[in-house]
Coordinates of C-alpha atoms in Angstrom, one line a residue:
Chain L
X1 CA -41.2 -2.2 8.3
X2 CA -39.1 -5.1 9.8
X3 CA -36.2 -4.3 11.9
X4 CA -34.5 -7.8 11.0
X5 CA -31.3 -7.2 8.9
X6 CA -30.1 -4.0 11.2
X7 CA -26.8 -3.1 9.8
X8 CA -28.7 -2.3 5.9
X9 CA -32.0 -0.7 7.2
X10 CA -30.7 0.9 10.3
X11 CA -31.8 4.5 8.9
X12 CA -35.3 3.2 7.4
X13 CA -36.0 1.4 10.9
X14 CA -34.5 4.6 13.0
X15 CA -36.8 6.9 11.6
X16 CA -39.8 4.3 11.5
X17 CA -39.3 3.3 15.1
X18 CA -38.2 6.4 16.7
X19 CA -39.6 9.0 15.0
X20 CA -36.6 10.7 13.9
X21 CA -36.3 12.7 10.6
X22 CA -35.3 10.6 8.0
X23 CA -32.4 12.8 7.2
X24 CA -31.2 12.6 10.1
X25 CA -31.2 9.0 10.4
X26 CA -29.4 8.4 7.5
X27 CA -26.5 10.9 8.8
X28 CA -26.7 8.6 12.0
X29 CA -26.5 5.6 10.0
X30 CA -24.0 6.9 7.9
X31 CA -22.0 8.2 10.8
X32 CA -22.2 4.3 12.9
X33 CA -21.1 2.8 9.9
X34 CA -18.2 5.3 9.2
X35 CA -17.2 4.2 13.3
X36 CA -17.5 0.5 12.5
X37 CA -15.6 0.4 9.4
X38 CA -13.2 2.8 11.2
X39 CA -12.5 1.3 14.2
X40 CA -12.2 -2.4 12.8
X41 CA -8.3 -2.2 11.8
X42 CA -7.3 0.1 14.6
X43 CA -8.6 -3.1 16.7
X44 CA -7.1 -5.5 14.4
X45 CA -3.7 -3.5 14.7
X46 CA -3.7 -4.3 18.5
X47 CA -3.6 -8.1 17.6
X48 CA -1.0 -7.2 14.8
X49 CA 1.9 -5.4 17.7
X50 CA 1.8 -9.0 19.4
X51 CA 2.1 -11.0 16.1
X52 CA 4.3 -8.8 14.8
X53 CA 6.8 -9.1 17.5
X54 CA 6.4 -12.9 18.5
X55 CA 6.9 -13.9 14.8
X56 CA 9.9 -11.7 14.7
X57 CA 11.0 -13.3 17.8
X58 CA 10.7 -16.9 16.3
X59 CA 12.8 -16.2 13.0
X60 CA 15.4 -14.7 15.3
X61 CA 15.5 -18.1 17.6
X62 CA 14.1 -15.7 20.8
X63 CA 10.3 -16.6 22.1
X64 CA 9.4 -13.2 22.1
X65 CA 6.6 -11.4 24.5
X66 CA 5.0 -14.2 27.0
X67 CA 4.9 -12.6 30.2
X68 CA 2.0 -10.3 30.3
X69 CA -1.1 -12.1 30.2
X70 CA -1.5 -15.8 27.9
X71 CA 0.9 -16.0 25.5
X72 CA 1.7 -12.8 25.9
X73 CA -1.4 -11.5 24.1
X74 CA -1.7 -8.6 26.4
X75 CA 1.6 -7.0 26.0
X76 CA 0.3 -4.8 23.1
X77 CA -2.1 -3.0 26.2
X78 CA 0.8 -3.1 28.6
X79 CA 2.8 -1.1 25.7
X80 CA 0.6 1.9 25.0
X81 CA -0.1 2.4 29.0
X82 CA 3.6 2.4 29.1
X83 CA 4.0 4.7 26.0
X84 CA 0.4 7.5 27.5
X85 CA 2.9 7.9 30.2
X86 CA 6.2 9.2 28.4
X87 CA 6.7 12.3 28.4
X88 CA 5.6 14.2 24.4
X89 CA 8.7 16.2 23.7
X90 CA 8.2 18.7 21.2
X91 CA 11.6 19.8 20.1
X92 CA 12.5 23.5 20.0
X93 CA 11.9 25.4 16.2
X94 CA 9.5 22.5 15.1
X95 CA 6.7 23.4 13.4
X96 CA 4.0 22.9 15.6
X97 CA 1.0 22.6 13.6
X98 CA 2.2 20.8 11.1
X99 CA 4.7 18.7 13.4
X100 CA 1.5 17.4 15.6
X101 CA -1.0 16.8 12.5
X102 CA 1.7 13.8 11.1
X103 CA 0.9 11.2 12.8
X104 CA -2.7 11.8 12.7
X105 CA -2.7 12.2 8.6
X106 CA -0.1 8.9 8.4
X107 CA -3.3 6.9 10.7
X108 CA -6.0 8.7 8.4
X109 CA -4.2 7.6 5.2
X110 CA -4.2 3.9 6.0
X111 CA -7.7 4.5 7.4
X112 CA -9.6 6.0 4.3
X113 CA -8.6 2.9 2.4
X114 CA -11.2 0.3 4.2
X115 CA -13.7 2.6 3.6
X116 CA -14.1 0.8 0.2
X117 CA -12.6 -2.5 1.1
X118 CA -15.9 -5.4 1.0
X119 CA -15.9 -7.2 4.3
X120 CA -19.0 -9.7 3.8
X121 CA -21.1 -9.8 0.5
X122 CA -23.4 -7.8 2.0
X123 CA -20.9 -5.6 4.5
X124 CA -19.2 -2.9 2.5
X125 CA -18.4 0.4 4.2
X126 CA -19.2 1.8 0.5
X127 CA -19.0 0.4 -2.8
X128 CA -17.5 3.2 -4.8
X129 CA -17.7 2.8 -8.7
X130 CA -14.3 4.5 -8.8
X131 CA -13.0 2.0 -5.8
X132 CA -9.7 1.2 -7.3
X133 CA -9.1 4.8 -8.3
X134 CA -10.2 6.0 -4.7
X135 CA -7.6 3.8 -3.3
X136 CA -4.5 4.9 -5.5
X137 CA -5.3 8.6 -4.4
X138 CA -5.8 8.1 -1.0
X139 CA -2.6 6.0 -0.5
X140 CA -0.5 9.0 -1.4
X141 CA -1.7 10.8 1.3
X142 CA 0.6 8.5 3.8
X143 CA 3.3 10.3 1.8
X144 CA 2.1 13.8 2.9
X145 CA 2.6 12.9 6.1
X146 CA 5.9 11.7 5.8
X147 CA 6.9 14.8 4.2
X148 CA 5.2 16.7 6.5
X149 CA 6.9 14.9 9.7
X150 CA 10.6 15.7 7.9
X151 CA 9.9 19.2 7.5
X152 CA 8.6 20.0 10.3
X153 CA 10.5 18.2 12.9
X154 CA 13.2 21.1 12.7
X155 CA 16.3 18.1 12.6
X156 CA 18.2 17.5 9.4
X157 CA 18.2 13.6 9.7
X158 CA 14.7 13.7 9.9
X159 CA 14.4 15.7 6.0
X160 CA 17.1 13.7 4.8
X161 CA 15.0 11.0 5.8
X162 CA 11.9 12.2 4.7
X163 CA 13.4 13.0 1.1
X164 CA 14.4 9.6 0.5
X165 CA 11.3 8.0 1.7
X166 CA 9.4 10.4 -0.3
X167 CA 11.2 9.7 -3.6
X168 CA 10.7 5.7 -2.6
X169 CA 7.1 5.9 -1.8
X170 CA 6.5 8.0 -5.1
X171 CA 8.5 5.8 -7.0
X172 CA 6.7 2.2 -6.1
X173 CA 3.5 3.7 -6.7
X174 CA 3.9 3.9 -10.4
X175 CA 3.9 0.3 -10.7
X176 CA 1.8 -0.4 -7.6
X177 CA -1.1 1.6 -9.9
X178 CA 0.2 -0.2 -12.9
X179 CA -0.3 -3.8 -11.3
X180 CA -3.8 -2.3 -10.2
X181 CA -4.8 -1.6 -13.6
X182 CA -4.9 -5.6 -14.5
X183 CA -7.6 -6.7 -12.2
X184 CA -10.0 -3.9 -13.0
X185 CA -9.0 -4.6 -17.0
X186 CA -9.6 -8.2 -16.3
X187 CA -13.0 -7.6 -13.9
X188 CA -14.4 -5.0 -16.6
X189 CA -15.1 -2.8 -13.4
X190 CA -13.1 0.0 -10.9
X191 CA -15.6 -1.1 -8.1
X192 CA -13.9 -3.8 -5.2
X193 CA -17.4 -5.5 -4.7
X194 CA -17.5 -5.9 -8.7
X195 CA -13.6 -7.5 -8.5
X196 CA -14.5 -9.7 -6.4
X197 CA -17.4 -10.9 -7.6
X198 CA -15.5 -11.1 -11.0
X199 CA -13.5 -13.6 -9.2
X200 CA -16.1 -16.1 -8.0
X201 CA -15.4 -18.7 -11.0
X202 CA -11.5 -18.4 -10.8
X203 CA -8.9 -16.0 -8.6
X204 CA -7.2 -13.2 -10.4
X205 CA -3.9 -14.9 -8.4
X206 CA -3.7 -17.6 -10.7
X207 CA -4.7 -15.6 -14.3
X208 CA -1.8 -13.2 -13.8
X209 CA 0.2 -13.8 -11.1
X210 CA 2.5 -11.3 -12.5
X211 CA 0.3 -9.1 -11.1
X212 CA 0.1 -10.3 -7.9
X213 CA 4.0 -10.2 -7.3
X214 CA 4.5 -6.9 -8.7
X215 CA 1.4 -5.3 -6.6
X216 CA 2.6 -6.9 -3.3
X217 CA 6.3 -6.0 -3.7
X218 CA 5.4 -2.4 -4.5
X219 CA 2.8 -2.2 -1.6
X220 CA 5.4 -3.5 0.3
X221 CA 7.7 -1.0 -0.8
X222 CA 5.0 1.4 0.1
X223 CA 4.7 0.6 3.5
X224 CA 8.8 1.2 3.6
X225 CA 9.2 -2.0 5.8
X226 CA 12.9 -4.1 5.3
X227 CA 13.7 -5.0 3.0
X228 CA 13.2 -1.7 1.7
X229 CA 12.9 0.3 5.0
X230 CA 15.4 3.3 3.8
X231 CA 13.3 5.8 5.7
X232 CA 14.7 4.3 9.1
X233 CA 18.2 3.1 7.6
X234 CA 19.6 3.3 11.9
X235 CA 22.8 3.4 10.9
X236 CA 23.5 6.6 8.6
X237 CA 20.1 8.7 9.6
X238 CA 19.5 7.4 13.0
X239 CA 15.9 6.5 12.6
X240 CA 14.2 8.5 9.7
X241 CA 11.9 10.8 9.8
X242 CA 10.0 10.1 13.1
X243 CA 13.1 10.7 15.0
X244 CA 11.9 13.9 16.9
X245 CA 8.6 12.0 17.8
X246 CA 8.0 10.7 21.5
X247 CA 5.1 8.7 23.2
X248 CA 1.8 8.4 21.6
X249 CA 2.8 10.1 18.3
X250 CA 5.8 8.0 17.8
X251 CA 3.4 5.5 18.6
X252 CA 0.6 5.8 16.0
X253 CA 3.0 6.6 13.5
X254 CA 3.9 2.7 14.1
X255 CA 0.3 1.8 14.4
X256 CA 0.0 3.2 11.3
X257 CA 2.9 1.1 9.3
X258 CA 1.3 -1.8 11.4
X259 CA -2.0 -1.5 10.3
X260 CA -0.9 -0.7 6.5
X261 CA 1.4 -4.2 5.8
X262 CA -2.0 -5.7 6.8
X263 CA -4.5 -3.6 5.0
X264 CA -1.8 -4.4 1.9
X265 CA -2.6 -8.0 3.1
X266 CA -6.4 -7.5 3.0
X267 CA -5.8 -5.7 -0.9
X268 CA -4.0 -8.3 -2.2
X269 CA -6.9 -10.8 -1.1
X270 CA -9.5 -8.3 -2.2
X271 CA -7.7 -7.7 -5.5
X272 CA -6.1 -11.2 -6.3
X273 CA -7.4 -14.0 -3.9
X274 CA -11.0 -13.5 -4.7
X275 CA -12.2 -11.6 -1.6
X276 CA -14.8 -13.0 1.1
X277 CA -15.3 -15.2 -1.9
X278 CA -15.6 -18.8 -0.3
X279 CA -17.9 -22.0 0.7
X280 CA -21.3 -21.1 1.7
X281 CA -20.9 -17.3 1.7
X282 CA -24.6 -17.1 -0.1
X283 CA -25.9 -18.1 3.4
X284 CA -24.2 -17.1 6.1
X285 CA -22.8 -13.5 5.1
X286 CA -20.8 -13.2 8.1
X287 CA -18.6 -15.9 6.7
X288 CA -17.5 -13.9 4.1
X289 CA -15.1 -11.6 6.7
X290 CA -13.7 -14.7 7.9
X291 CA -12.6 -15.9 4.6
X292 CA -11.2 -12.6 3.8
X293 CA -9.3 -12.1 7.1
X294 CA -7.8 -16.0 6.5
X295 CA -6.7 -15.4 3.1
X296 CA -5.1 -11.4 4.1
X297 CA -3.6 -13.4 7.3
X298 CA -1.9 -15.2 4.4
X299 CA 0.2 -12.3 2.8
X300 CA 0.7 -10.5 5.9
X301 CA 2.6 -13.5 7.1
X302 CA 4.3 -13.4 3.9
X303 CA 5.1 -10.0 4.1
X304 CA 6.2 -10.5 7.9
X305 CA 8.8 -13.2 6.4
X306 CA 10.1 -11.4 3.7
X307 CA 10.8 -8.3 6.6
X308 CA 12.2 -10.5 8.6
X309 CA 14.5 -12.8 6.2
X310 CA 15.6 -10.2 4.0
X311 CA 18.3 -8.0 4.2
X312 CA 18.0 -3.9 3.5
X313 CA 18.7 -2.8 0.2
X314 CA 21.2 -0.1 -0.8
X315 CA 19.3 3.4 -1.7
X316 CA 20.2 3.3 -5.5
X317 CA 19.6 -0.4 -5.6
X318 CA 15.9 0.4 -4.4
X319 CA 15.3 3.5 -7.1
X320 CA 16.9 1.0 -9.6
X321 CA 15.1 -1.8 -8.8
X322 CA 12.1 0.0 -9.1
X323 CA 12.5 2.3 -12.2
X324 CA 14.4 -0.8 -14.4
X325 CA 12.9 -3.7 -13.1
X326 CA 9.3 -3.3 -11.9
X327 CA 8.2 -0.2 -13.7
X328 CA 9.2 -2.0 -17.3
X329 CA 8.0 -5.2 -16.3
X330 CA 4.9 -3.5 -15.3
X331 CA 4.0 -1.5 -18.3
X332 CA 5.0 -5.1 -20.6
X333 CA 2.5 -7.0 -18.3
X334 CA -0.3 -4.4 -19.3
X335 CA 0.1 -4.7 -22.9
X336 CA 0.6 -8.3 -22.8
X337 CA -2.4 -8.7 -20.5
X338 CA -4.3 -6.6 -22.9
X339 CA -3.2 -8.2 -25.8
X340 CA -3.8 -12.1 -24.6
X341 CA -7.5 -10.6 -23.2
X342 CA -8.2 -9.5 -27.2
X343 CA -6.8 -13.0 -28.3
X344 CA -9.5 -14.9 -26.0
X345 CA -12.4 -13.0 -26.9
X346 CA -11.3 -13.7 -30.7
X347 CA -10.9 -17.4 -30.0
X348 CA -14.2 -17.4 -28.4
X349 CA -12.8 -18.7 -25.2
X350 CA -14.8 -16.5 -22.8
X351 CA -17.0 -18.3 -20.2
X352 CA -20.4 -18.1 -20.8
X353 CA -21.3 -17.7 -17.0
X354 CA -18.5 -16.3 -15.5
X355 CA -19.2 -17.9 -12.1
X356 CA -18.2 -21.2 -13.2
X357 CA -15.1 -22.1 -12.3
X358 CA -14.7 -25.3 -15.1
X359 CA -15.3 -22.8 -17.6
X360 CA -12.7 -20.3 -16.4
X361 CA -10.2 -22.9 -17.6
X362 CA -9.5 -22.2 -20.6
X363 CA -9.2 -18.4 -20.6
X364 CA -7.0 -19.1 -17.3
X365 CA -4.8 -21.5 -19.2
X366 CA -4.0 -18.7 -21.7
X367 CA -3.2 -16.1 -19.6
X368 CA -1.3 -17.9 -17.1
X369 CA 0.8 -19.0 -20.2
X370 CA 1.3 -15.4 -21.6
X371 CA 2.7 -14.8 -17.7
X372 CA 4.8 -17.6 -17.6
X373 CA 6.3 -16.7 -20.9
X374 CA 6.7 -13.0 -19.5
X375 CA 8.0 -14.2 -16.5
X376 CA 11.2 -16.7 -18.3
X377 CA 11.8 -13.6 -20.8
X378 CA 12.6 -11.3 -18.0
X379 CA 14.5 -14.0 -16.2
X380 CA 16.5 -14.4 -19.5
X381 CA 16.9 -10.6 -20.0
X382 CA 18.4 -10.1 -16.6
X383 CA 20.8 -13.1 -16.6
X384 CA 22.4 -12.5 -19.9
X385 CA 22.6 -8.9 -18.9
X386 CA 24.4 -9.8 -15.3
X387 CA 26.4 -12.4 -17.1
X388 CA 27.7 -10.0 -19.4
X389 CA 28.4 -7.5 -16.8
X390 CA 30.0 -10.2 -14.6
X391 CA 32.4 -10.9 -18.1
X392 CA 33.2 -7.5 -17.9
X393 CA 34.2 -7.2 -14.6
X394 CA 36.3 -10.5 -14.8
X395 CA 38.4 -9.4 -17.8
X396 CA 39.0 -5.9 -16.2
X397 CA 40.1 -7.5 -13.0
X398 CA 42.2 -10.6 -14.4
X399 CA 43.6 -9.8 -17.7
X400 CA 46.5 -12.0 -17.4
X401 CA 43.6 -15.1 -17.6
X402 CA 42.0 -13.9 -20.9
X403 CA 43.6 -16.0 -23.0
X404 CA 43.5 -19.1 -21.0
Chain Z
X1 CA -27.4 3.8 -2.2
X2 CA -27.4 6.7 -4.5
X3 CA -24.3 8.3 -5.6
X4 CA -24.8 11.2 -3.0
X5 CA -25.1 9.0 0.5
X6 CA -22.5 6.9 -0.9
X7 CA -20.0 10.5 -1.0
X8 CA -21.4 11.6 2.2
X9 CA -20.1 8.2 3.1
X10 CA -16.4 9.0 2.6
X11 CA -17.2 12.7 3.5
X12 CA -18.1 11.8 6.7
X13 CA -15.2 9.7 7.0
X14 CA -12.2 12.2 6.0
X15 CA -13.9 14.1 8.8
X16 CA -14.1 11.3 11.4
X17 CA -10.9 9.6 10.3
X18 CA -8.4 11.9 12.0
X19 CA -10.6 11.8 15.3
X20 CA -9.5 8.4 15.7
X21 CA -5.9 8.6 15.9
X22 CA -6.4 12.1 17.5
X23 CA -7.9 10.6 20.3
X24 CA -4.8 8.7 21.4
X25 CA -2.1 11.3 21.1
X26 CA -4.3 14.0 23.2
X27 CA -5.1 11.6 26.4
X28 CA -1.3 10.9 26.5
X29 CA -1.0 14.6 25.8
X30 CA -3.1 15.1 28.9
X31 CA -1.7 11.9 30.9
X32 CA 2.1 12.4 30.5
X33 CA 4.5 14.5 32.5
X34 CA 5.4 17.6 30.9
X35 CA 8.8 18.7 32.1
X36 CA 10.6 20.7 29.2
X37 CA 13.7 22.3 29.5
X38 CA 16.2 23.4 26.9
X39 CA 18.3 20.8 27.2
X40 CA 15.5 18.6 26.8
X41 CA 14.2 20.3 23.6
X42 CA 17.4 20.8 21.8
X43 CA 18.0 19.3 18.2
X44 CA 18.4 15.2 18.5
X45 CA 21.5 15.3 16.3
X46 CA 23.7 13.2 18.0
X47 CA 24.7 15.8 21.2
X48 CA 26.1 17.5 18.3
X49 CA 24.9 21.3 17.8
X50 CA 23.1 21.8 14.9
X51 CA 25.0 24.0 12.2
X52 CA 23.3 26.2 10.1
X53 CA 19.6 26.3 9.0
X54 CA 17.7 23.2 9.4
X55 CA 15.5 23.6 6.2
X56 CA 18.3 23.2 3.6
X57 CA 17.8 23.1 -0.2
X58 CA 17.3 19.5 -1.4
X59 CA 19.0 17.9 -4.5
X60 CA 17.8 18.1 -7.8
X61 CA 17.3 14.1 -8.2
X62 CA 14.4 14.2 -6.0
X63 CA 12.7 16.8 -8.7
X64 CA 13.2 14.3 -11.4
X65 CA 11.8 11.6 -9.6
X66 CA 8.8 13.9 -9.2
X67 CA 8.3 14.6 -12.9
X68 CA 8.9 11.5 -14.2
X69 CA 5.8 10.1 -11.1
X70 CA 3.7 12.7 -12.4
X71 CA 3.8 11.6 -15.8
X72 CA 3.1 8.5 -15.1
X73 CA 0.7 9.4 -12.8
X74 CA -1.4 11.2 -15.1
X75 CA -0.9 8.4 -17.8
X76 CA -2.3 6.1 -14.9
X77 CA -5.7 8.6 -14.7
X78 CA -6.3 7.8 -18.4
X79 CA -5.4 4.4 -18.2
X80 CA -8.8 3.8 -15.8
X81 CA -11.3 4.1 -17.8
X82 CA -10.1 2.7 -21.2
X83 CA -9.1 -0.9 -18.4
X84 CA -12.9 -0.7 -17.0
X85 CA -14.1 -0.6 -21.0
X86 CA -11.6 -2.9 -22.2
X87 CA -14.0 -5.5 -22.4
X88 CA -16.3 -4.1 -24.8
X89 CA -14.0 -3.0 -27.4
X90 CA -12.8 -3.2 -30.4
X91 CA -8.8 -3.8 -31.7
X92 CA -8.6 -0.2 -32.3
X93 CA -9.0 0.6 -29.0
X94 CA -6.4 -1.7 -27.9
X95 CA -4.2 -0.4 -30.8
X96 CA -4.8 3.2 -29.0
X97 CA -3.9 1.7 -25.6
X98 CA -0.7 0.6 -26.2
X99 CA 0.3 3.3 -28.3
X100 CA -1.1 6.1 -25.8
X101 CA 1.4 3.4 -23.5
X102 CA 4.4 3.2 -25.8
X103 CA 4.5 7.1 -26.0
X104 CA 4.8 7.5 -22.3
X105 CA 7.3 4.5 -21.9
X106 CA 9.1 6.4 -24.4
X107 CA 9.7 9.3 -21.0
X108 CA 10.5 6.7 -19.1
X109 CA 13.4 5.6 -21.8
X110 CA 14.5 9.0 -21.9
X111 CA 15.0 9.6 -18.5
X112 CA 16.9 6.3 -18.2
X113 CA 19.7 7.0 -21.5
X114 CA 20.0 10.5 -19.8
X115 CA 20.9 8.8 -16.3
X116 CA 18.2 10.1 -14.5
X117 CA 16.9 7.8 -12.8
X118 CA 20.4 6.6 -11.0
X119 CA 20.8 7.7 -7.6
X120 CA 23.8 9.8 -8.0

């Protein structure tokens, strides 16, 4: 047997080669490819810490890290030598089990996600059937941890925190899993390798971008960055639910929310950009990861922006926003994505090949329309209902002017 | 892949998954000072000394919040299949979908004439 494409035939080759027992080999090969997948965003994450804080830096007019190493690249390394060396305080009546397992579980959750995530056409940790459902459950675990942190952290800022940030992050997933439920309608499949390959004619982005918006403005809720970072709020809980945390667990509890606003990035280019889905990808695989990192790099930067230009929402404005605004928009974008789906295949306005982007057209040009009416009706909706609101408030206020 | 190596897959990552981020927190476990003294390991609440028990009763909002998730969430479960079919069937299986939709949706406007779900 040829030992030419490694990374698929490692076991097959391990046991031809070496001699080992072919279970065996295939619990080695499962186990490297468990590392690689593994190991790839914690790397990546590194990168993040430094883009993180010199974008920052730029939208608040400062230049941000540039003294250690080029550009400052190396200040990320310069950090976590700095943060091995601080003292790990565990305050007194904390529970310790429980206290030292939350940042590890908080890490894990973000973790288990690429497991499923396609890299290259041929690169794919592991293409689930269920993939989509996989990821919904394994996102709630991040809230585990948070509750787990607040409770067991023995301070009563830390609950309060974790109680709010618990009833956020439960909140935003209802329509987070909503939003989710159009590309798998639309791809006929729960599987990410069959989403994106659903997407090779035309991007999900531009069928429903509905979609799109409200799956990256619940994932960012999700990650509990500003604008919606209630869970640190500085000035009424002091900093949320990590606040008894010092040195490397404060630390990977960061690496975590780090690595999850770009693993969001890399699911909303999975889900709705079309993947590794690009030029030449049919011959040089490897391609395929670049394409997929470019297009995530896109709505992590957005996501960066919207942290950084936004300001912090109140607590009832965020469980209002979510529960009458996204969560109804959500459930209308289903059945209207549902319905418009039934109209095309009536109309006969299906692609033949699916993989041809001319013939994508026309079912593109209905749906996008069905969202664009959505999106003016809920625009509508929300203006006549602040305008009315706004009435009211005047006439209360300045009664001596309603007859003018 | 068969189905099995594709679960031992993800088996063998829930178990290497926490190793990861383990690894980190015991070397600076094992590299940092440890100096603790009462003082040091008191309450972070501000210099101020904690009052009462810590692990307080929480407010009923947050329960409703969690019922009205778990609805949803367990609409969401059903939701799967009948979106990874959609394409094969027929208008009575829409029909079903978006009354199976309306039903729940009819929780959610429940919850919202009763005031639940402001943050009171």
């Amino acid at each position: 047997m040829e030992c030419r494409d490694i990374i698929n035939t490692f076991a097959p080759c391990l046991s031809d080669t070496l001699g080992v027992s072919t279970d065996l080999a295939n619990f080695l090969s499962i186990t490297l490819g468990v590392l690689i997948v593994a190991t790839f965003p914690l790397l990546v994450t590194i990168l993040l810490i430094w883009v993180e804080r010199k974008f920052a830096a730029r939208v608040q007019d400062r230049i941000g890290p540039n003294r250690v190493g080029p550009f400052g690249l190396f200040q990320p390394f310069a950090d976590v030598i700095k943060l091995l060396g601080k003292e790990d305080i565990t305050p007194a009546g904390a529970d310790k089990w429980i206290y030292n397992a939350s940042p590890v579980v908080m890490v894990m959750a973000v973790l288990l996600i690429w497991a499923v995530i396609p890299l290259t056409p041929v690169h794919v940790g592991v293409d689930l059937e269920i993939g989509a459902l996989y990821f919904v459950a394994v996102a709630s675990i991040g809230t585990l941890s948070v509750i787990m942190a607040g409770w067991a952290s023995n301070n009563k800022y830390a609950l309060l925190g974790s109680f709010r940030v618990v009833a956020q992050l439960i909140s935003y997933e209802v329509p987070l899993a909503l939003a989710l439920l159009v590309p798998v309608m639309l791809a006929g499949s729960m599987s990410m390798v069959g989403i994106v390959e659903a997407q090779t004619g035309m991007w999900f982005v531009f069928m429903v971008p509905v979609s799109a918006f409200l799956f990256f403005i619940s994932s960012q809720a999700e990650t509990g960055r500003a604008p919606f970072d209630l869970l640190e709020a500085e000035s009424e809980l002091v900093a949320g639910f990590n606040i008894e945390y010092s040195g490397m667990k404060f630390a990977m509890f960061f690496a975590g929310e780090f690595m999850h606003v770009f693993t969001n990035g890399v699911l909303m280019a999975v889900l709705f950009t079309g993947g590794y889905i690009g030029p030449f990808v049919d011959q040089i695989p490897l391609l395929g990861l670049v394409y997929l990192l470019a297009k995530a790099s896109i709505w992590y930067l957005l996501s960066l922006l919207m942290r950084n230009a936004l300001p912090r929402v109140r607590i009832d404005q965020l469980m209002l926003f979510n529960w009458l605004f996204l969560v109804p928009v959500s459930i209308i974008n289903l059945i209207l994505v549902a319905f418009l789906m039934f109209v095309i295949r009536e109309l006969g306005l299906q692609p033949d090949d699916p993989r041809d982007f001319v013939q994508n057209i026309p079912q593109t040009v209905v749906l996008l329309l069905g969202n664009v009416a959505l999106l003016i009706g809920t625009l509508t909706v929300i203006r006549n209902r602040f305008r009315a609101e706004r009435l009211a408030e005047q006439s209360t206020m300045l009664p001596a002017q309603a007859g003018d | 892949m068969n189905v099995l190596s594709e679960w031992a897959f993800i088996g063998v990552f829930f178990v290497l998954a926490p190793i990861l981020p383990a690894v980190p927190i015991l070397l600076g476990g094992v590299l940092s000072p440890k100096k603790p003294n009462a003082i040091k390991q008191a309450t972070y609440e501000c210099g101020v000394e904690t009052v009462g028990d810590t692990w307080v009763q929480f407010k009923v909002q947050y329960y409703i919040y969690g019922l009205v998730f778990l609805i949803f969430d367990v609409e969401m479960v059903f939701l799967f299949p009948w979106a990874v079919a959609y394409g094969q069937l027929d208008f009575f299986a829409f029909a079903a979908g978006v009354l199976f939709i309306f039903l729940l949706s009819d929780a959610l406007v429940y919850a919202w004439k009763k005031n639940a779900l402001e943050w009171a």
